[in-house]
Amino acid sequence: MPKRLFALLVVTTMHILLFGQGDFFVRNDNIQKWYKPSVGNEQEFFTLAATNEDFQNILSEHNTNLSEVLSFFHLIDFDNNGRLDVIFNGKIKQQDYVFLFLNKGNTFHLSFMGKGILYKSNEPDGDNCLNFSLYKYACCGEFICQNLQYAGIRTNNTFYFNIVSSELIFKGTFLPGKRIAPTPFKIKNSAFLRIEPIIDNERYIAGKTRWKGNAVALYAQGACGTIFAETTDGKGNYWYFVRMENTSNNPIHSDRFIAMEELDTEGFSYYGWIQHNDVEILYNK
């Protein structure tokens, strides 16, 4: 197979794995609207920001020189104070990273660093700070994908980013190609959250447990979530693609996410498929 065709197939496959059949986690290019035009000496800004110890450690970890990744640096005013800051948005070797460096005059302060693809952000508008979402795909033996949404917080003398939404998607989950209007619901009795719209309690799927089948969590009566898509299986059974809220009053039994021990899952919501018969729609009054 020609190298160029192979590379195209790899890129296409990764795109499908990351963002699903119809880009369920909808991408936008708003981050590019935050990028500022060249000022002639931007390379000095980038080099100064790159002296940050955490950034240097990442370069060293991947055995990478600054010259190899300079194209991923951009000027940006992410706190909208009129002073040029710096963003790194790209790959270091095969890993996607985002670094945000706040301009402090003679130095740059690292305000944010994270792994993942920056796939969504707000548009620059007046005094609004940068808000964005990162998608970290499970790779290298991992099994849990993460979708994290961040909001910029500006106080009198400081600027930082808070996580406002944390979501997990088990690797291999079938993502729908078309959304419907978000619809709240609760579980009637109990229900399994699955990685695909089919009942499979026999086939092993990857993980550090002995569980069979495509179930990743069992939710008790009253557990709440939101429907984002729907489909039918080969037998005509109705399924919903949902986000289940992980709260203290929604007990979870035999949770595959927790069993993976890849990260602390407290406060995260989970995506997956649930059968129509297990769901009670909550209509807004």
XYZ file of C-alpha atoms in Angstrom:
285
model
C 0.000 0.000 0.000
C 1.445 3.443 -0.917
C 2.637 5.427 2.108
C 0.431 8.432 1.338
C -2.688 6.276 1.078
C -1.805 4.497 4.313
C -1.367 7.837 6.094
C -4.758 8.989 4.797
C -6.405 5.808 6.067
C -4.810 6.280 9.499
C -5.996 9.887 9.741
C -9.511 8.936 8.581
C -9.717 6.043 11.032
C -8.559 8.204 13.946
C -11.136 10.857 13.014
C -13.916 8.251 13.159
C -12.661 6.896 16.469
C -12.382 10.339 17.983
C -15.524 12.022 16.814
C -17.953 9.336 15.705
C -19.906 8.726 12.553
C -21.417 12.197 12.387
C -19.127 14.154 14.669
C -21.394 13.670 17.703
C -19.104 15.967 19.690
C -19.565 18.776 17.206
C -16.359 20.537 16.233
C -15.994 24.208 15.399
C -13.143 26.487 14.342
C -13.817 29.275 16.818
C -10.398 28.877 18.429
C -8.853 30.154 15.200
C -10.870 33.369 15.599
C -8.990 33.956 18.852
C -5.600 33.811 17.123
C -4.026 37.233 16.664
C -2.164 38.316 13.515
C 1.611 38.382 13.397
C 3.365 41.223 15.217
C 6.834 40.539 13.794
C 8.428 39.401 17.045
C 6.001 36.610 17.939
C 8.841 34.066 17.854
C 10.283 35.805 20.911
C 6.936 35.396 22.681
C 6.781 31.701 21.785
C 10.357 31.015 22.844
C 9.870 32.811 26.158
C 6.626 30.935 26.876
C 8.323 27.640 25.975
C 10.913 28.110 28.732
C 8.195 27.080 31.183
C 9.440 24.084 33.171
C 6.284 22.002 32.659
C 6.395 22.528 28.905
C 10.109 21.689 28.806
C 9.434 18.481 30.728
C 6.861 17.425 28.134
C 9.324 18.112 25.313
C 11.956 16.079 27.117
C 9.500 13.249 27.803
C 8.792 12.980 24.071
C 12.411 13.586 23.049
C 11.326 16.612 21.011
C 13.046 19.912 20.196
C 11.216 23.240 20.340
C 11.878 23.826 16.626
C 9.764 20.756 15.799
C 6.622 22.195 17.416
C 6.919 25.972 16.941
C 4.204 25.888 14.271
C 1.646 24.965 16.973
C 2.180 28.232 18.883
C -0.155 31.184 18.297
C -0.714 34.639 19.721
C -3.990 34.974 21.599
C -5.642 37.258 24.140
C -7.591 34.579 26.020
C -8.449 36.795 29.001
C -9.364 39.793 26.787
C -7.254 42.314 28.669
C -5.589 43.745 25.562
C -2.245 42.001 26.186
C -0.997 39.261 23.862
C -0.854 35.804 25.426
C 0.328 32.517 23.894
C -1.430 29.234 23.120
C 0.134 25.917 22.135
C -2.476 23.808 20.337
C -1.114 20.731 18.568
C 0.865 17.528 18.722
C 4.082 16.647 20.491
C 5.020 13.427 18.764
C 1.703 11.494 18.664
C 0.067 13.130 21.704
C -2.240 16.160 21.447
C -1.614 18.959 23.959
C -2.984 22.383 24.822
C -0.959 24.933 26.823
C -2.137 28.463 27.628
C 0.487 30.997 28.721
C -0.659 34.269 30.299
C 1.422 37.348 29.488
C 2.882 38.802 32.700
C 5.071 41.414 31.041
C 8.582 40.011 31.171
C 7.456 36.416 31.569
C 4.615 34.042 30.702
C 2.630 32.208 33.369
C 1.260 28.750 32.536
C -2.499 29.103 33.112
C -3.511 25.732 31.659
C -2.006 22.508 30.351
C -3.876 19.415 29.206
C -3.824 16.426 26.887
C -6.422 16.150 24.150
C -7.863 17.742 21.048
C -9.243 21.255 21.470
C -12.344 20.692 19.351
C -14.689 23.440 20.487
C -14.492 26.966 21.894
C -16.607 30.077 22.227
C -16.151 33.001 19.867
C -14.257 36.055 21.061
C -16.880 38.575 22.116
C -16.253 41.731 24.104
C -14.997 40.962 27.596
C -15.776 37.220 27.442
C -12.858 34.958 28.323
C -11.903 31.848 26.402
C -14.030 28.758 27.111
C -13.188 25.482 25.397
C -13.616 21.701 25.320
C -10.948 19.001 25.122
C -11.463 15.441 23.937
C -8.838 12.966 25.128
C -9.045 9.679 23.260
C -8.068 6.515 25.129
C -4.834 5.206 23.695
C -1.795 3.189 24.605
C -3.591 0.542 26.655
C -6.188 2.888 28.157
C -9.925 2.242 27.886
C -11.634 5.493 28.901
C -12.060 8.586 26.700
C -12.597 11.929 28.417
C -14.585 14.956 27.320
C -13.818 17.998 29.482
C -15.272 21.504 29.213
C -13.354 24.449 30.679
C -14.367 28.020 31.498
C -11.981 30.920 31.927
C -12.263 32.655 35.297
C -10.908 36.183 35.672
C -10.498 37.883 39.034
C -8.794 41.171 39.894
C -5.232 39.869 39.730
C -5.463 36.271 38.536
C -6.816 34.215 35.660
C -7.428 30.463 35.644
C -9.607 27.745 34.108
C -12.235 25.667 35.888
C -13.732 22.379 34.684
C -17.471 22.924 34.263
C -18.379 19.559 32.716
C -16.650 16.155 32.929
C -17.783 13.248 30.775
C -16.449 9.729 30.138
C -16.927 7.509 27.098
C -15.752 3.891 27.161
C -13.354 3.140 24.304
C -15.194 1.593 21.370
C -18.564 3.161 22.180
C -20.712 3.518 19.062
C -21.388 7.226 18.593
C -24.567 8.266 16.752
C -24.447 10.269 13.559
C -27.501 12.427 14.249
C -28.677 14.235 17.358
C -32.189 14.880 18.596
C -33.324 17.587 21.011
C -31.819 16.824 24.468
C -34.501 15.088 26.546
C -34.296 14.458 30.313
C -35.313 11.063 31.683
C -35.033 8.750 34.660
C -34.593 4.982 34.975
C -37.848 3.070 35.611
C -36.468 0.130 37.575
C -32.836 -0.614 36.695
C -30.905 -0.408 33.442
C -27.537 -1.249 31.921
C -25.534 1.422 30.138
C -23.917 -0.214 27.089
C -21.290 0.725 24.513
C -23.564 -0.131 21.574
C -27.326 -0.460 20.970
C -27.520 -4.224 21.382
C -27.832 -6.598 24.334
C -24.574 -8.535 24.641
C -23.961 -10.257 27.962
C -21.676 -12.982 26.628
C -18.826 -11.489 24.605
C -15.761 -10.220 26.469
C -14.733 -6.633 25.848
C -11.390 -5.137 26.759
C -10.747 -4.201 30.348
C -9.155 -5.169 33.618
C -12.254 -7.079 34.792
C -13.728 -10.477 34.034
C -17.020 -9.028 32.875
C -18.577 -10.259 29.672
C -20.632 -8.260 27.244
C -20.942 -4.599 26.349
C -22.373 -3.283 29.638
C -20.298 -0.667 31.460
C -22.620 0.308 34.320
C -25.847 -0.682 36.025
C -28.148 2.125 37.175
C -30.819 1.831 39.843
C -34.383 3.127 39.749
C -34.589 6.912 39.656
C -31.123 7.523 38.183
C -31.291 10.511 35.834
C -29.802 11.315 32.462
C -30.303 13.065 29.133
C -31.158 11.532 25.742
C -29.172 12.856 22.762
C -29.924 10.333 20.001
C -32.073 7.311 19.186
C -31.965 4.256 16.956
C -33.370 0.744 16.528
C -31.481 -2.555 16.512
C -31.881 -5.455 14.078
C -34.855 -6.788 16.042
C -36.701 -3.464 15.980
C -35.953 -2.620 19.622
C -35.643 1.093 20.414
C -32.454 2.460 21.994
C -31.361 5.850 23.302
C -27.869 7.310 23.349
C -27.654 9.033 26.722
C -25.497 10.838 29.217
C -25.963 9.436 32.722
C -25.307 11.834 35.581
C -22.892 10.487 38.189
C -24.166 11.867 41.493
C -24.185 10.596 45.053
C -27.922 9.817 44.917
C -27.537 7.725 41.734
C -25.898 4.515 43.005
C -23.845 2.541 40.467
C -23.246 -1.203 40.738
C -20.330 -3.080 39.126
C -19.233 0.026 37.265
C -16.687 -0.786 34.566
C -15.404 2.779 34.509
C -14.476 2.614 38.180
C -13.036 -0.885 37.771
C -10.565 0.413 35.178
C -8.839 2.494 37.887
C -7.474 4.826 35.198
C -8.751 7.942 36.953
C -10.965 9.128 39.777
C -14.446 8.972 38.238
C -16.207 10.992 40.930
C -18.171 13.843 39.388
C -17.998 12.479 35.833
C -21.023 11.732 33.656
C -21.086 8.658 31.406
C -22.180 8.264 27.769
C -23.682 5.070 26.376
C -26.800 3.275 25.149
C -29.920 2.329 27.147
C -33.021 0.461 25.995
C -36.222 2.434 25.479
C -38.205 0.170 27.844
C -35.951 1.108 30.766
C -36.519 4.847 30.365
C -39.201 7.209 31.661
C -39.213 10.536 29.806
C -39.395 13.629 32.012
C -41.459 16.244 30.249
C -40.896 19.915 31.074
C -43.928 21.509 32.630
